[in-house]
mmCIF file of C-alpha atoms in Angstrom:
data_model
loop_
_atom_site.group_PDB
_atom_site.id
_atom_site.type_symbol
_atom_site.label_atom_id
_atom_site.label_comp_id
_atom_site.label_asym_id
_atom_site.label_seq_id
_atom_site.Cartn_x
_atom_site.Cartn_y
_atom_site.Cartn_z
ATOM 1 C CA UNK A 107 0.000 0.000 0.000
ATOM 2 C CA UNK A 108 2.874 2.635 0.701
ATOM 3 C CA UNK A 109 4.894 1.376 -2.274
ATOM 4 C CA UNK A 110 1.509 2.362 -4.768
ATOM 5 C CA UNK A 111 1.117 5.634 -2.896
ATOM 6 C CA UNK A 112 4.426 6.480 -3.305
ATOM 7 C CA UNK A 113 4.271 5.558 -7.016
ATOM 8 C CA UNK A 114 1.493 7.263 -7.428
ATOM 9 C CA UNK A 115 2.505 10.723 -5.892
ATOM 10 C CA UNK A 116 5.801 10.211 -8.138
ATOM 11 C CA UNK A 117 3.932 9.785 -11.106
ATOM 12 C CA UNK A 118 1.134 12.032 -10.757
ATOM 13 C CA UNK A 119 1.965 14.387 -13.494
ATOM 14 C CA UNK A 120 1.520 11.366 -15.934
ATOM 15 C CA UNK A 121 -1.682 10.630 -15.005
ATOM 16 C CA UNK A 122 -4.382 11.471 -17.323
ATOM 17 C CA UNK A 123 -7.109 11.716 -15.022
ATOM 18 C CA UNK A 124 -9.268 14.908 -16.396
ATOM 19 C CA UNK A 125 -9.727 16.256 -12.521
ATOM 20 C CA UNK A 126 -8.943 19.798 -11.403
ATOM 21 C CA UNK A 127 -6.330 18.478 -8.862
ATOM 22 C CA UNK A 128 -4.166 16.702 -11.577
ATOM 23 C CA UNK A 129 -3.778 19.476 -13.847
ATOM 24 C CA UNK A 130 -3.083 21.652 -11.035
ATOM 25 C CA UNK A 131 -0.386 19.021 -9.799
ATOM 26 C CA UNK A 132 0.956 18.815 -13.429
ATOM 27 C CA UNK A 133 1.330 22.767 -13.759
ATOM 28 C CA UNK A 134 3.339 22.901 -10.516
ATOM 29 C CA UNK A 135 5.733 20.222 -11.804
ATOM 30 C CA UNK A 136 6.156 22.153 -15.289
ATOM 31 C CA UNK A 137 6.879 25.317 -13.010
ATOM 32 C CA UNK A 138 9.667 23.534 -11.113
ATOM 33 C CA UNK A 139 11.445 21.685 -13.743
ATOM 34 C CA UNK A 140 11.427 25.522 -16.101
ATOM 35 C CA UNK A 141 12.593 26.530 -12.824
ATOM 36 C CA UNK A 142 15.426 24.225 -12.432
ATOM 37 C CA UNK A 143 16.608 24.149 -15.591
ATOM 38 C CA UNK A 144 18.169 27.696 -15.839
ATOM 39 C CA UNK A 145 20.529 26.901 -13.340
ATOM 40 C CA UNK A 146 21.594 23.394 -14.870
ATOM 41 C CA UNK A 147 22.388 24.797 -18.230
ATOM 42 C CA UNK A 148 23.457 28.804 -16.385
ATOM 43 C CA UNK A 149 27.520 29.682 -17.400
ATOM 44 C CA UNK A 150 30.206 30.121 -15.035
ATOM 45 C CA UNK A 151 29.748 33.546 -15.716
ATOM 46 C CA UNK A 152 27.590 36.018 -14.203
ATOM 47 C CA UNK A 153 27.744 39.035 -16.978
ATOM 48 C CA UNK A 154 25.074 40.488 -14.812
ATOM 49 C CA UNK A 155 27.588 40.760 -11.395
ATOM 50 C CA UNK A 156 28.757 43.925 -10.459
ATOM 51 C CA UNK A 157 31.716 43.605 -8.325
ATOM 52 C CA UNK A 158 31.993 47.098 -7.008
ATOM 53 C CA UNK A 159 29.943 46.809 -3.756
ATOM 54 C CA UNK A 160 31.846 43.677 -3.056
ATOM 55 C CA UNK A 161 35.423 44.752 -3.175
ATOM 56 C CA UNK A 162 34.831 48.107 -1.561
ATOM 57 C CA UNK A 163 33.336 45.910 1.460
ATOM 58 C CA UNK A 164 36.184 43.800 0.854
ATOM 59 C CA UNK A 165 38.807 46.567 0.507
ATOM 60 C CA UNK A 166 37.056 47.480 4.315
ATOM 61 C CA UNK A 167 37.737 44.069 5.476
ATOM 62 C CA UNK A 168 41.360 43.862 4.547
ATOM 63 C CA UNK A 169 42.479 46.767 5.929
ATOM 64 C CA UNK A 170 41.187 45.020 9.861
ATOM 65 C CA UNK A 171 43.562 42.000 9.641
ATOM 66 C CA UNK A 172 46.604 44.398 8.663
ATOM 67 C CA UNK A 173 46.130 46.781 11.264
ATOM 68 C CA UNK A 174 45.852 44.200 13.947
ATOM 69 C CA UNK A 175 48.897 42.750 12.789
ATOM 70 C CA UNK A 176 50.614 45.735 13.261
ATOM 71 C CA UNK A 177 49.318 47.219 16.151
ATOM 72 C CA UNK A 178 49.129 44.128 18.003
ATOM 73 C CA UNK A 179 51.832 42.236 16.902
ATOM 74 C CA UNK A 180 50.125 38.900 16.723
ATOM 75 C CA UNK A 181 52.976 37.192 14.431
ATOM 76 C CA UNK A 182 55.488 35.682 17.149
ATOM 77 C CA UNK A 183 57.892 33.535 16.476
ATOM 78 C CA UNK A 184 60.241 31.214 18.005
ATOM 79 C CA UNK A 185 64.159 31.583 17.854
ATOM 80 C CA UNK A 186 67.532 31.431 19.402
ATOM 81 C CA UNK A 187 67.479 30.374 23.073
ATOM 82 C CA UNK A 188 64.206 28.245 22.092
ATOM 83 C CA UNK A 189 66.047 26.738 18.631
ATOM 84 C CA UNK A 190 68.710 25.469 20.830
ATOM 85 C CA UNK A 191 66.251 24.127 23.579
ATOM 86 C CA UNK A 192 64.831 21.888 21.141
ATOM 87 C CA UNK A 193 67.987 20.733 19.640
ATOM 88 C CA UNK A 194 69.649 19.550 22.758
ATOM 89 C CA UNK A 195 66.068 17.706 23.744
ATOM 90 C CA UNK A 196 66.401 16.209 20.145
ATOM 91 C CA UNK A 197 69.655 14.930 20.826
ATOM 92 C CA UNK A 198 68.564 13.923 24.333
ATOM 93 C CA UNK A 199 65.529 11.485 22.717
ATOM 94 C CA UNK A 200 68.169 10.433 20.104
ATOM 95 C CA UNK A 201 70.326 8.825 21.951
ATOM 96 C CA UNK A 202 67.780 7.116 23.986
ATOM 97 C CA UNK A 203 66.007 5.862 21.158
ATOM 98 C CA UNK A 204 69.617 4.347 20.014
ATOM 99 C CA UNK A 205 69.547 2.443 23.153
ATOM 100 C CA UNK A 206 65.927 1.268 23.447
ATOM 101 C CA UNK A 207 66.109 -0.633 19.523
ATOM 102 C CA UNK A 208 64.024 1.837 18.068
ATOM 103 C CA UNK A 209 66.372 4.985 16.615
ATOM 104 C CA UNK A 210 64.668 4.288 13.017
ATOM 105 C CA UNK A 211 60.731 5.653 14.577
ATOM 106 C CA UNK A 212 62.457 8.142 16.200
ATOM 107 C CA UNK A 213 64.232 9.524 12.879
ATOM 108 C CA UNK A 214 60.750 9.296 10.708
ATOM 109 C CA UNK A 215 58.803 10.943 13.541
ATOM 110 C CA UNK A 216 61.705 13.883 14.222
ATOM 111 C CA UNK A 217 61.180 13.970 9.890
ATOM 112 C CA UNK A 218 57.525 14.459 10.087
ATOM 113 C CA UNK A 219 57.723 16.909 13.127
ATOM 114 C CA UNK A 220 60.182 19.113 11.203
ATOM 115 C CA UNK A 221 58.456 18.698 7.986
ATOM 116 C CA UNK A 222 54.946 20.293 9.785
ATOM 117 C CA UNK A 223 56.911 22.909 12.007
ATOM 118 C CA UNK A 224 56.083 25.978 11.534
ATOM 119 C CA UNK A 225 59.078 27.601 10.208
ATOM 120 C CA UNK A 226 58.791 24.941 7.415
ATOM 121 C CA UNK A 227 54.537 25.438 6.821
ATOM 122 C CA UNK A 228 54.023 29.290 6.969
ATOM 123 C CA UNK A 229 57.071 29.983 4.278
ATOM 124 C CA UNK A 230 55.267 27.399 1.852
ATOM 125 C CA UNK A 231 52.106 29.187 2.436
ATOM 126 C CA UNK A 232 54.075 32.209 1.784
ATOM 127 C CA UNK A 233 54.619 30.833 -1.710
ATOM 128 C CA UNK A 234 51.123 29.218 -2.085
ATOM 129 C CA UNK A 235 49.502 32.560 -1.699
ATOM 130 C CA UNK A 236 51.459 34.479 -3.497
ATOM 131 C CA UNK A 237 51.674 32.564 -6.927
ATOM 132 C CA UNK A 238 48.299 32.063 -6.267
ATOM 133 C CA UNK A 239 47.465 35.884 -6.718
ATOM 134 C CA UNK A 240 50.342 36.574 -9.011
ATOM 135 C CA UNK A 241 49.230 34.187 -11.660
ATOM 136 C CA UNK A 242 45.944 31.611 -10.449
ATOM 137 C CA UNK A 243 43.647 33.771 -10.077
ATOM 138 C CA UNK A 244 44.754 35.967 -13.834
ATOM 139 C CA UNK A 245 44.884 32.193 -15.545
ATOM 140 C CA UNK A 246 41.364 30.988 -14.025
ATOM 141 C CA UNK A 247 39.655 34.433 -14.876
ATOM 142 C CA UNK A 248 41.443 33.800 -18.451
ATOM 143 C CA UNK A 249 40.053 30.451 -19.080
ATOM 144 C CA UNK A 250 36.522 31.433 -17.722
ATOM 145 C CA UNK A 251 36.325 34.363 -20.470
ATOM 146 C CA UNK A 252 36.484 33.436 -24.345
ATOM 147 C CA UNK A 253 38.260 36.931 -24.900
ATOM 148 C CA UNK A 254 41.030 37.003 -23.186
ATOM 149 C CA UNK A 255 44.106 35.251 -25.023
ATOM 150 C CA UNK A 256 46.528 37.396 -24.091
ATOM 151 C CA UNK A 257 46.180 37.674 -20.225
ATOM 152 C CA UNK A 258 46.132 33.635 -20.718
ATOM 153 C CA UNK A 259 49.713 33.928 -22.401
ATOM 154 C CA UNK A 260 50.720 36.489 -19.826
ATOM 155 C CA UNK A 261 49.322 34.249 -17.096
ATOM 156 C CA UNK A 262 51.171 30.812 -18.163
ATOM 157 C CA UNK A 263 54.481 32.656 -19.138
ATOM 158 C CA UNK A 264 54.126 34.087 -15.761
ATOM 159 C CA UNK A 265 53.254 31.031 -13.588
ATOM 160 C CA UNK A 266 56.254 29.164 -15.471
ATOM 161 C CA UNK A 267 58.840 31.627 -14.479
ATOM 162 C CA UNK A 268 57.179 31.375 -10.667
ATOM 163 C CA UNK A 269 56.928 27.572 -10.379
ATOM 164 C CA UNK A 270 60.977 27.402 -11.653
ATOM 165 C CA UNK A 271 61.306 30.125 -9.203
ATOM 166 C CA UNK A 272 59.983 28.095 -6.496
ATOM 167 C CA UNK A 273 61.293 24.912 -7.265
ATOM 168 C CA UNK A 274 64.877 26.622 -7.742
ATOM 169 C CA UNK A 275 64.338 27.227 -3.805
ATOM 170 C CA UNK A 276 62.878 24.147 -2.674
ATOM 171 C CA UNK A 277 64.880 21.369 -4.285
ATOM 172 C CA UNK A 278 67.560 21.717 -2.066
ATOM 173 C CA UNK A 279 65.548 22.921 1.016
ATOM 174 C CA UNK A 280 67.644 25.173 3.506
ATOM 175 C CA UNK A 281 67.077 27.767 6.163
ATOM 176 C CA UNK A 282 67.215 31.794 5.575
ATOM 177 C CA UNK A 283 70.452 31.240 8.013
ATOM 178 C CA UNK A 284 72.280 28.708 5.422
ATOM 179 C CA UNK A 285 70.451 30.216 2.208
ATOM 180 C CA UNK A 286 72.301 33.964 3.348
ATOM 181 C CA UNK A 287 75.490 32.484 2.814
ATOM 182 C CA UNK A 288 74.623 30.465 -0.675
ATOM 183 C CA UNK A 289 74.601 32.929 -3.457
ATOM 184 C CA UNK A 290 72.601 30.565 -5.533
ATOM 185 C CA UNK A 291 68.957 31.757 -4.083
ATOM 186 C CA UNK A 292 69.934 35.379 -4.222
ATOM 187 C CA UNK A 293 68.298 34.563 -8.023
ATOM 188 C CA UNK A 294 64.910 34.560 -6.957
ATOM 189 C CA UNK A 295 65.531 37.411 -5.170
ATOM 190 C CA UNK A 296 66.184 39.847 -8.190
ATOM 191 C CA UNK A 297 63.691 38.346 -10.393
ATOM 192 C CA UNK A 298 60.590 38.580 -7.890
ATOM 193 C CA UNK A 299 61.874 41.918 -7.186
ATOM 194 C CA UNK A 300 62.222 43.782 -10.476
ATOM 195 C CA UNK A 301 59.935 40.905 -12.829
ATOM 196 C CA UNK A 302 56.698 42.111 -10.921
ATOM 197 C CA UNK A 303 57.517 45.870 -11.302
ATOM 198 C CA UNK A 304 58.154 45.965 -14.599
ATOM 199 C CA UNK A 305 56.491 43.150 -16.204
ATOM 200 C CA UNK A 306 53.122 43.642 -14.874
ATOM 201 C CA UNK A 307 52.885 47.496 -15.158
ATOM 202 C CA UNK A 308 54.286 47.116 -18.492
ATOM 203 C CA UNK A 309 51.320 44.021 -19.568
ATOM 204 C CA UNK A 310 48.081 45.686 -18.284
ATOM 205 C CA UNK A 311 49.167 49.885 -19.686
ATOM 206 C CA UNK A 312 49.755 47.880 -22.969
ATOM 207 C CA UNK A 313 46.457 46.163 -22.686
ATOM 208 C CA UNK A 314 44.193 48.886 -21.500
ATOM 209 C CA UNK A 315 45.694 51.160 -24.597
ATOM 210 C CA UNK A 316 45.832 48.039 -27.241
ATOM 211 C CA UNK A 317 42.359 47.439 -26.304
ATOM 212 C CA UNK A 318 40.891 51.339 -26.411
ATOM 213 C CA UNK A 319 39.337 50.466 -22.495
ATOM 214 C CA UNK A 320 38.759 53.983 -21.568
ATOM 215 C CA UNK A 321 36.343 53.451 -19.076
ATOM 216 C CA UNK A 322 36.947 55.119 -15.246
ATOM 217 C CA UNK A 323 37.914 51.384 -13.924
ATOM 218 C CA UNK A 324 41.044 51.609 -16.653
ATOM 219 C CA UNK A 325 41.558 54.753 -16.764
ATOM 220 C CA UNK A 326 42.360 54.477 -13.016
ATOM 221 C CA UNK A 327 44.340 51.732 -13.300
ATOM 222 C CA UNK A 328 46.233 53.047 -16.258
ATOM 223 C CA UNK A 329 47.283 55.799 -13.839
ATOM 224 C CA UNK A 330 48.107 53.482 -11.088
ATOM 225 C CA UNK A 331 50.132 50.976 -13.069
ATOM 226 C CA UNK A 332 51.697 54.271 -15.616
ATOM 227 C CA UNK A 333 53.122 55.475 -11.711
ATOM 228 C CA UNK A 334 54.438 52.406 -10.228
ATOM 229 C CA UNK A 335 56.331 51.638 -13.197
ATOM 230 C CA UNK A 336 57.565 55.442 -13.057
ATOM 231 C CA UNK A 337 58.547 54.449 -9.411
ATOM 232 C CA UNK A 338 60.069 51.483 -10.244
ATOM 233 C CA UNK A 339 62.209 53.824 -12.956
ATOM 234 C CA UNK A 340 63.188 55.621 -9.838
ATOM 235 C CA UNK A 341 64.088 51.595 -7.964
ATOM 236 C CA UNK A 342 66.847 51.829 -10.817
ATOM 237 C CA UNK A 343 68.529 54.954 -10.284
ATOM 238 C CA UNK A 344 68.755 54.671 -6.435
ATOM 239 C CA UNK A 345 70.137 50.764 -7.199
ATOM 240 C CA UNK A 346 72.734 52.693 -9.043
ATOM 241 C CA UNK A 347 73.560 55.447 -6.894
ATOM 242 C CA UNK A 348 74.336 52.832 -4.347
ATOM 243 C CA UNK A 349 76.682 50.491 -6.608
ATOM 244 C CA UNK A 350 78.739 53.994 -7.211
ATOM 245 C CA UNK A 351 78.330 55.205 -3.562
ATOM 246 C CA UNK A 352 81.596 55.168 -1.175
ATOM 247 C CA UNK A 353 81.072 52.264 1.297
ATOM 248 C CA UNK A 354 82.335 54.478 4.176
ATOM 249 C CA UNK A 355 79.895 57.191 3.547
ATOM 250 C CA UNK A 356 76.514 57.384 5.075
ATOM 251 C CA UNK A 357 74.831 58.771 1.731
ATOM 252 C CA UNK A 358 75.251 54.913 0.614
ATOM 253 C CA UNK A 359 73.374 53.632 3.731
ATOM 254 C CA UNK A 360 70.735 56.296 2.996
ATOM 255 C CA UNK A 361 70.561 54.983 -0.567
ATOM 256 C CA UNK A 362 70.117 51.436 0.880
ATOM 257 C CA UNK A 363 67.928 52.253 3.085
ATOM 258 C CA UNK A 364 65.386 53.886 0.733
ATOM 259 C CA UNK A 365 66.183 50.785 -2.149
ATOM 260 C CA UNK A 366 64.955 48.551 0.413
ATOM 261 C CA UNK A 367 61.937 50.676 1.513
ATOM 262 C CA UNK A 368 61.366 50.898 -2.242
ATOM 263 C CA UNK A 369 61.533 47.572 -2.641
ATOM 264 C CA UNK A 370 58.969 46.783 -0.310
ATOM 265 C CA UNK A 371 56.051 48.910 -1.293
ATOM 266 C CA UNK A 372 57.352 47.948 -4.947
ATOM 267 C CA UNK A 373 57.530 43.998 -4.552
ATOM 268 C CA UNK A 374 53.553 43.885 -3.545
ATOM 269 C CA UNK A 375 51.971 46.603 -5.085
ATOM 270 C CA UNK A 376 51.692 45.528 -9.040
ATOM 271 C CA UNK A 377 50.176 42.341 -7.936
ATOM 272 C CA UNK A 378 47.519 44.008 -5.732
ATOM 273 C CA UNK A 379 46.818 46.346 -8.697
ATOM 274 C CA UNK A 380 46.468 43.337 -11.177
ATOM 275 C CA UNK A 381 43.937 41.523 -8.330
ATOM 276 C CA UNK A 382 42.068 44.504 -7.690
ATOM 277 C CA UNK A 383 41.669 44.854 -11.542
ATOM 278 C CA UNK A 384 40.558 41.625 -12.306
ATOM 279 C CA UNK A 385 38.031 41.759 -9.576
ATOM 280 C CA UNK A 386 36.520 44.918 -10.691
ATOM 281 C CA UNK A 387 36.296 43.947 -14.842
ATOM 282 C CA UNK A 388 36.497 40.167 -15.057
ATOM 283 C CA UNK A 389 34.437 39.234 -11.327
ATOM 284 C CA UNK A 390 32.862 35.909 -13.013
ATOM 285 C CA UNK A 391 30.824 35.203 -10.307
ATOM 286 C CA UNK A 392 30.043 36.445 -6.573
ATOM 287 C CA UNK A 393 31.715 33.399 -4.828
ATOM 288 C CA UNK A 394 34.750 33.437 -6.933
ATOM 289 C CA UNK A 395 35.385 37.608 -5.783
ATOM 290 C CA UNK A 396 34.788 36.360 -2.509
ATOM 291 C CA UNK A 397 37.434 33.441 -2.624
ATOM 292 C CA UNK A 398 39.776 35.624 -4.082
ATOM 293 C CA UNK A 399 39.029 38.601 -1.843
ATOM 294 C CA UNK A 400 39.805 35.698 1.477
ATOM 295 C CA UNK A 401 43.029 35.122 -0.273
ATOM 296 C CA UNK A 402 44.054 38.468 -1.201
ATOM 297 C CA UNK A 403 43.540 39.451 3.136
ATOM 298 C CA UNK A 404 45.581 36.366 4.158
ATOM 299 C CA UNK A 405 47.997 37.210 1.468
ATOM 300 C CA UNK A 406 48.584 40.589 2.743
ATOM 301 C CA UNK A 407 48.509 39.686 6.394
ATOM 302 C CA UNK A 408 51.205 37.258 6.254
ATOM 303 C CA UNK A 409 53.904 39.571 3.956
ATOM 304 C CA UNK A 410 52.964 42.266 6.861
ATOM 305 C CA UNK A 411 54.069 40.218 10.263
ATOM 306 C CA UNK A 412 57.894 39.726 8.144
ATOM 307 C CA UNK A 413 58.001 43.887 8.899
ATOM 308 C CA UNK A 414 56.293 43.773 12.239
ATOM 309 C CA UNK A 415 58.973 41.955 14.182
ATOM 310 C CA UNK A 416 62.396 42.411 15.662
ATOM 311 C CA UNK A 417 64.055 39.741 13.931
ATOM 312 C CA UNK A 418 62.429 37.178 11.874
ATOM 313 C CA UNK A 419 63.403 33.276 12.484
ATOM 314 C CA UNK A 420 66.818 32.767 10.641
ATOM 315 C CA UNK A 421 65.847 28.744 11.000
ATOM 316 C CA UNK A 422 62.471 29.570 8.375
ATOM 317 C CA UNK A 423 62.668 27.749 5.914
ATOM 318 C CA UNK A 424 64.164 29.825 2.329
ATOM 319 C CA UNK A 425 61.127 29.539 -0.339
ATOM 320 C CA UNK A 426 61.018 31.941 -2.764
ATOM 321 C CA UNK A 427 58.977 34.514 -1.611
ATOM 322 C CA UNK A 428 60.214 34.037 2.594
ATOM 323 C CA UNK A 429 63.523 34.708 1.680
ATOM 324 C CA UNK A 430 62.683 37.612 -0.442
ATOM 325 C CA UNK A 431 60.877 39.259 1.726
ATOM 326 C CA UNK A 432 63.549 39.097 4.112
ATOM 327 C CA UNK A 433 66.087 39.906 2.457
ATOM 328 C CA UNK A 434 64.077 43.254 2.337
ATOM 329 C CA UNK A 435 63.721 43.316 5.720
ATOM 330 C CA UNK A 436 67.187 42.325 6.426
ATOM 331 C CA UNK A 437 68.491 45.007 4.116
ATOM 332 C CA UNK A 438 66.060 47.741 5.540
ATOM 333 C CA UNK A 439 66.829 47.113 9.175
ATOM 334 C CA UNK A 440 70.786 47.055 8.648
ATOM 335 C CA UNK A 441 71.175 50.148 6.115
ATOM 336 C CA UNK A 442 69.184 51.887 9.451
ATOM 337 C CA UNK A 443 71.336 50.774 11.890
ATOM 338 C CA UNK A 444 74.246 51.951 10.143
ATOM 339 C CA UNK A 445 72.615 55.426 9.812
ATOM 340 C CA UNK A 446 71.926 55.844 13.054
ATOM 341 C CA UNK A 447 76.040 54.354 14.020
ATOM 342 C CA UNK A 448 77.237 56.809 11.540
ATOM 343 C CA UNK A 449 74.853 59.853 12.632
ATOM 344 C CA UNK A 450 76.433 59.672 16.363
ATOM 345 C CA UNK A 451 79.684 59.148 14.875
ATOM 346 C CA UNK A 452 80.100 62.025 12.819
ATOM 347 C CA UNK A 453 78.194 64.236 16.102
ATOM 348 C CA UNK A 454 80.858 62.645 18.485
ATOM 349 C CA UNK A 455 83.237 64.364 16.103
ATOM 350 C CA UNK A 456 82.202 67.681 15.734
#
């Protein structure tokens, strides 16, 4: 009996009883299936969506996670006394593993402890979310729009030269301590330096004009991208005044000082002009602004805790982007010192 009622409720729409209730039942089912169909047979993209609301409320949102960084100085980190602690309590549980038979689980679980310490995780997601927003996010938005061959060309030509980048770094994992005296990593360093500043600027001004976009979205960036490429003009010069500066003289150290504070602002801002871009003209849909809105804000927060420390861990482990970012750091905080060293010196004097 429940089997036929439940056939029969199933099946109703079939039925071709002439009864007021049945055609009523079979107009509701035509509703839902014209209903449902829509969204079966919908594309990815939403040429409707208009991302402006969003990123402005996103924009908002960013700027909370920064300043608490900053202000609050939530990014601590483990090293020196505490490196050592752990090393001798290593060596302690090594050599009574050796003794107790089992010194082989002892090496694979020491492995896997080091292999998910932090100083190892939080430079990979370093990398992760920054290739991600360098070139993911341009090559998905590519691939989602039938228009846009040449920000897919840009995008894969750009991923390839990250991914060697980070694999450069990786295949013989190190520490920023060991990686500071190998000159072989100093590579990345220059190219995700001055490839961003240049290359990206250069791609989208040559775009917008190529492509006659003259509306206020590119006009604006057209501006933006026209002056950080102007700044990064400037990058050059003050690289050069330092290579022909005397050592001994503290215009050099103010020349390093302001190539690393340069070098900073320079290294990040192209790729949050590209994001911001892409989020404003190419949105697809409102889930994928809001996905790449998430990573943009962790993005952001975790470049901002390497400047809002006293020393970052020398024992993190050298990707790509971790080591760039402090070399910046390192660079910025030195070239200062020696300001200040020289500035008392040449008072003491007079």
């Amino acid at each position: 009996m429940n089997n036929y009622s439940f056939i029969e409720v199933i099946g109703f729409p079939f039925n071709h009883k002439n009864n007021g209730s049945t055609s009523l039942n079979f107009f509701f089912w035509k509703v839902i299936l014209f209903l449902l169909f829509p969204f079966a047979a919908a594309s990815i993209v939403d040429e409707s969506y208009s991302s402006s609301q969003d990123v402005y409320d996103a924009l908002l949102n960013t700027l909370f996670p920064i300043t608490f960084v900053i202000l609050f100085n939530v990014s601590k980190y483990n090293n020196g006394e505490s490196e050592k602690k752990v090393d001798s309590e290593e060596n302690e549980e090594s050599e009574e593993a050796k003794h107790s038979g089992k010194y082989g689980e002892h090496e694979t679980r020491i492995l896997r402890e080091k292999l998910l310490a932090k100083e190892n995780l939080l430079p990979l997601l370093d990398d992760l979310l920054y290739n991600t927003v360098t070139w993911v996010i341009p090559l998905i938005v590519s691939f989602s729009y039938d228009d846009l061959l040449s920000i897919k060309i840009f995008s894969v030509i750009n991923a390839c030269l990250h991914i060697t980048c980070a694999i450069h770094a990786l295949i013989h994992p190190m520490s920023i301590d060991e990686a500071e005296r190998h000159k072989r990593i100093q590579v990345n360093f220059f190219f995700l330096i001055f490839f961003p500043i240049v290359a990206i600027p250069v791609f989208w001004i040559v775009y917008i004009v190529i492509n006659h976009e003259y509306d206020l979205t590119s006009t604006i960036f057209l501006i933006l991208f026209g002056t950080t490429l102007f700044l990064s003009f400037g990058l050059f010069m003050l690289l050069f005044m330092f290579i022909f500066a005397d050592p001994e003289d503290v215009l050099s150290d103010y020349f390093a000082f302001y190539l690393s504070a340069s070098g900073i602002f320079l290294f990040y801002t192209p790729n949050i002009l590209q994001a911001l871009l892409i989020m404003l003209k190419w949105p697809i849909n409102f889930y994928f602004v809001k996905t790449f809105v998430f990573i943009l804000i962790l993005s952001l927060t975790r470049n901002t805790s390497y400047f809002n420390v006293d020393e970052v861990p020398r024992n993190f482990l050298a990707s790509s982007t971790a080591y760039t970012q402090w070399e910046l750091f390192d660079q910025k905080r030195d070239s200062k010192k020696e300001i200040d060293i020289k500035k008392k010196r040449n008072s003491s004097v007079v």
